[in-house]
Amino acid sequence: MRPILKSNKLDDVCYEIRGPALEKARQMEDDGHKIIKLNIGNLAVFGFDPPDEIVQDMIRNLHGAAGYTDSKGMFAPRKAVMHYTQGKNIPGVKIDDIYLGNGASELIVMAMQGLLNNGDEVLVPAPDYPLWTAAVSLAGGNPVHYVCDEQAGWMPDIADMRKKITPNTRAIVVINPNNPTGALYSREVLLEIVELARQHGLIVYADEIYDKTLYDDEQHISLASLADDVLFVTLNGLSKNYRSCGYRAGWMVVSGEKRHAKDYIEGLNMLASMRLCANAPGQFAIQTALGGYQSIADLVAPNGRLTRQRDLAHKLLTDIPGVTCVKPKAALYMFPRLDPKIYPIADDQQFICELLSEEKVLLVQGTGFNWIAPDHFRLVFLPNSDDLTDACGRIARFLDGYRRRHAR
């Protein structure tokens, strides 16, 4: 029989966070091995539970969650999001500017499908959360990666961004706080990005899913709060700040210069209608989450669990010879660098698979986040301190053996 092939639209689409290394890990688990999975920010499996009031509200409202909702979402959670944008100083947001989705991920794909024609370009950070690159490619666009500068605390390189703008460029993606680096962008950098968008008539997509997961009393600035003459699409949700990954409750806010975007907004409305609606139980969680006690503040406090685990992982990794790492100011990850003179890695996916085979620790290689060289990896610092110490010890042992095998 003739083989059944996948669509060629998927040729340039990849998502290495759940890629070949995870498949290998599953095979090893089937063979009886216990794998320490530091590849994905899935908070529930590490004992980070959602606030109880969210759970109780969803349970109480389940009897009313069987029908379709408005295609953009229920009124009450959208109004709660509107109030949230006001708290973030984003001007001019109305109920109709808000779309609820099955997590921010669905809305990212929808936003790109509604915008791009074949050959259109979107500036995406390197490193990035790879769904952005995949969504641009799937929509027929070309992701063009601008470099974030590790020496400058992983801030976007504005000069690199500027030189990569062409007549085909439609938008700039900004992930702030950043996944995978944990960087938090300064007001000065954000203003420079807004000015670039203003000069070239570009849309700014602001992925702000970690905007409350901030350490050391840092403050987050929403990009869309900095101007009203640029079109912004801001994405957020409950997955990370409220430890509710599986509830798939996210939102997208269109703000700023909307007058010239009526046709695009009509396209978003069409796509929202085609998927009928986001899941209703997850929508019931949004109002309670945004209006309730913000328990994430306890986790990121100076002695909070996430802060302690960040500090521990950073120390354990940077104590390894040839490993450096910019300490994250936000989010749940760190993105260490392996000195190429000490660790001459040609294929970082193979490197990650060797680590998995030898030490039963699953990470994601840096090129899986569209980084430009095979010299980084991403680590999730969600396990408790004992398990994190064990995992980092295994990584150190593997790297020690790697150094010895490749010593010049």
PDB file of C-alpha atoms in Angstrom, residues 23-125:
ATOM      1  CA  GLU A  23      10.212   9.115  23.462  1.00  0.00           C
ATOM      2  CA  LYS A  24      13.471   7.484  24.543  1.00  0.00           C
ATOM      3  CA  ALA A  25      12.607   8.252  28.180  1.00  0.00           C
ATOM      4  CA  ARG A  26       9.221   6.569  27.778  1.00  0.00           C
ATOM      5  CA  GLN A  27      10.881   3.468  26.335  1.00  0.00           C
ATOM      6  CA  MET A  28      13.275   3.390  29.272  1.00  0.00           C
ATOM      7  CA  GLU A  29      10.364   3.706  31.708  1.00  0.00           C
ATOM      8  CA  ASP A  30       8.665   0.785  29.975  1.00  0.00           C
ATOM      9  CA  ASP A  31      11.855  -1.173  30.626  1.00  0.00           C
ATOM     10  CA  GLY A  32      11.609  -0.369  34.349  1.00  0.00           C
ATOM     11  CA  HIS A  33      13.913   2.633  34.689  1.00  0.00           C
ATOM     12  CA  LYS A  34      12.931   5.630  36.830  1.00  0.00           C
ATOM     13  CA  ILE A  35      13.562   8.876  34.940  1.00  0.00           C
ATOM     14  CA  ILE A  36      13.988  12.305  36.543  1.00  0.00           C
ATOM     15  CA  LYS A  37      12.108  14.541  34.104  1.00  0.00           C
ATOM     16  CA  LEU A  38      13.383  18.098  34.055  1.00  0.00           C
ATOM     17  CA  ASN A  39      12.152  18.741  30.522  1.00  0.00           C
ATOM     18  CA  ILE A  40       8.803  20.450  31.035  1.00  0.00           C
ATOM     19  CA  GLY A  41       7.283  22.944  33.478  1.00  0.00           C
ATOM     20  CA  ASN A  42       4.437  20.661  34.544  1.00  0.00           C
ATOM     21  CA  LEU A  43       3.953  21.906  38.086  1.00  0.00           C
ATOM     22  CA  ALA A  44       1.409  19.387  39.373  1.00  0.00           C
ATOM     23  CA  VAL A  45       3.734  16.382  39.100  1.00  0.00           C
ATOM     24  CA  PHE A  46       6.196  18.153  41.433  1.00  0.00           C
ATOM     25  CA  GLY A  47       3.614  18.827  44.137  1.00  0.00           C
ATOM     26  CA  PHE A  48       2.643  22.378  43.168  1.00  0.00           C
ATOM     27  CA  ASP A  49      -1.129  22.323  43.542  1.00  0.00           C
ATOM     28  CA  PRO A  50      -3.546  24.967  42.255  1.00  0.00           C
ATOM     29  CA  PRO A  51      -5.179  27.223  44.830  1.00  0.00           C
ATOM     30  CA  ASP A  52      -8.012  25.305  46.489  1.00  0.00           C
ATOM     31  CA  GLU A  53     -10.572  28.046  45.825  1.00  0.00           C
ATOM     32  CA  ILE A  54     -10.039  27.567  42.081  1.00  0.00           C
ATOM     33  CA  VAL A  55     -10.675  23.845  42.358  1.00  0.00           C
ATOM     34  CA  GLN A  56     -13.777  24.360  44.500  1.00  0.00           C
ATOM     35  CA  ASP A  57     -15.206  26.977  42.147  1.00  0.00           C
ATOM     36  CA  MET A  58     -14.795  24.670  39.171  1.00  0.00           C
ATOM     37  CA  ILE A  59     -16.505  21.833  41.065  1.00  0.00           C
ATOM     38  CA  ARG A  60     -19.428  24.052  42.117  1.00  0.00           C
ATOM     39  CA  ASN A  61     -19.935  25.280  38.575  1.00  0.00           C
ATOM     40  CA  LEU A  62     -19.606  21.983  36.716  1.00  0.00           C
ATOM     41  CA  HIS A  63     -23.377  21.616  36.438  1.00  0.00           C
ATOM     42  CA  GLY A  64     -23.400  24.776  34.324  1.00  0.00           C
ATOM     43  CA  ALA A  65     -20.400  23.863  32.175  1.00  0.00           C
ATOM     44  CA  ALA A  66     -21.941  21.363  29.758  1.00  0.00           C
ATOM     45  CA  GLY A  67     -23.046  23.803  27.073  1.00  0.00           C
ATOM     46  CA  TYR A  68     -21.130  25.920  24.591  1.00  0.00           C
ATOM     47  CA  THR A  69     -20.191  29.376  25.800  1.00  0.00           C
ATOM     48  CA  ASP A  70     -19.771  32.518  23.742  1.00  0.00           C
ATOM     49  CA  SER A  71     -17.052  31.869  21.175  1.00  0.00           C
ATOM     50  CA  LYS A  72     -14.761  34.407  22.861  1.00  0.00           C
ATOM     51  CA  GLY A  73     -15.601  33.142  26.334  1.00  0.00           C
ATOM     52  CA  MET A  74     -17.945  33.779  29.241  1.00  0.00           C
ATOM     53  CA  PHE A  75     -18.588  37.352  30.293  1.00  0.00           C
ATOM     54  CA  ALA A  76     -17.462  37.094  33.949  1.00  0.00           C
ATOM     55  CA  PRO A  77     -13.955  35.668  33.336  1.00  0.00           C
ATOM     56  CA  ARG A  78     -13.417  38.054  30.424  1.00  0.00           C
ATOM     57  CA  LYS A  79     -14.379  40.942  32.675  1.00  0.00           C
ATOM     58  CA  ALA A  80     -11.908  39.652  35.263  1.00  0.00           C
ATOM     59  CA  VAL A  81      -9.205  39.659  32.569  1.00  0.00           C
ATOM     60  CA  MET A  82     -10.218  43.203  31.620  1.00  0.00           C
ATOM     61  CA  HIS A  83      -9.731  44.297  35.238  1.00  0.00           C
ATOM     62  CA  TYR A  84      -6.390  42.480  35.254  1.00  0.00           C
ATOM     63  CA  THR A  85      -5.223  44.465  32.213  1.00  0.00           C
ATOM     64  CA  GLN A  86      -6.226  47.659  34.008  1.00  0.00           C
ATOM     65  CA  GLY A  87      -4.020  46.611  36.933  1.00  0.00           C
ATOM     66  CA  LYS A  88      -1.196  46.132  34.430  1.00  0.00           C
ATOM     67  CA  ASN A  89      -1.816  49.651  33.047  1.00  0.00           C
ATOM     68  CA  ILE A  90      -2.800  48.442  29.578  1.00  0.00           C
ATOM     69  CA  PRO A  91      -5.049  51.182  28.185  1.00  0.00           C
ATOM     70  CA  GLY A  92      -8.356  50.935  26.366  1.00  0.00           C
ATOM     71  CA  VAL A  93      -9.167  47.220  26.781  1.00  0.00           C
ATOM     72  CA  LYS A  94     -12.858  46.316  26.424  1.00  0.00           C
ATOM     73  CA  ILE A  95     -14.644  43.008  26.857  1.00  0.00           C
ATOM     74  CA  ASP A  96     -14.709  42.379  23.108  1.00  0.00           C
ATOM     75  CA  ASP A  97     -10.908  42.696  22.956  1.00  0.00           C
ATOM     76  CA  ILE A  98     -10.505  39.550  25.084  1.00  0.00           C
ATOM     77  CA  TYR A  99     -10.474  35.964  23.841  1.00  0.00           C
ATOM     78  CA  LEU A 100     -10.405  32.986  26.180  1.00  0.00           C
ATOM     79  CA  GLY A 101      -8.665  29.854  24.972  1.00  0.00           C
ATOM     80  CA  ASN A 102      -7.638  26.306  25.809  1.00  0.00           C
ATOM     81  CA  GLY A 103      -4.443  27.646  27.289  1.00  0.00           C
ATOM     82  CA  ALA A 104      -2.361  30.417  25.748  1.00  0.00           C
ATOM     83  CA  SER A 105      -0.966  27.801  23.338  1.00  0.00           C
ATOM     84  CA  GLU A 106      -4.209  27.500  21.375  1.00  0.00           C
ATOM     85  CA  LEU A 107      -4.401  31.272  21.114  1.00  0.00           C
ATOM     86  CA  ILE A 108      -0.804  31.572  19.868  1.00  0.00           C
ATOM     87  CA  VAL A 109      -1.602  29.215  17.007  1.00  0.00           C
ATOM     88  CA  MET A 110      -4.876  31.039  16.329  1.00  0.00           C
ATOM     89  CA  ALA A 111      -3.175  34.444  16.294  1.00  0.00           C
ATOM     90  CA  MET A 112      -0.620  33.279  13.720  1.00  0.00           C
ATOM     91  CA  GLN A 113      -3.200  31.502  11.553  1.00  0.00           C
ATOM     92  CA  GLY A 114      -5.267  34.673  11.458  1.00  0.00           C
ATOM     93  CA  LEU A 115      -2.342  36.888  10.443  1.00  0.00           C
ATOM     94  CA  LEU A 116       0.095  35.186   8.125  1.00  0.00           C
ATOM     95  CA  ASN A 117       0.190  34.557   4.407  1.00  0.00           C
ATOM     96  CA  ASN A 118       2.817  32.317   2.830  1.00  0.00           C
ATOM     97  CA  GLY A 119       6.211  34.006   3.028  1.00  0.00           C
ATOM     98  CA  ASP A 120       5.296  36.547   5.710  1.00  0.00           C
ATOM     99  CA  GLU A 121       7.988  36.911   8.366  1.00  0.00           C
ATOM    100  CA  VAL A 122       7.738  37.121  12.140  1.00  0.00           C
ATOM    101  CA  LEU A 123      10.652  38.053  14.406  1.00  0.00           C
ATOM    102  CA  VAL A 124      10.955  35.423  17.143  1.00  0.00           C
ATOM    103  CA  PRO A 125      13.573  35.384  19.915  1.00  0.00           C
TER     104      PRO A 125
END
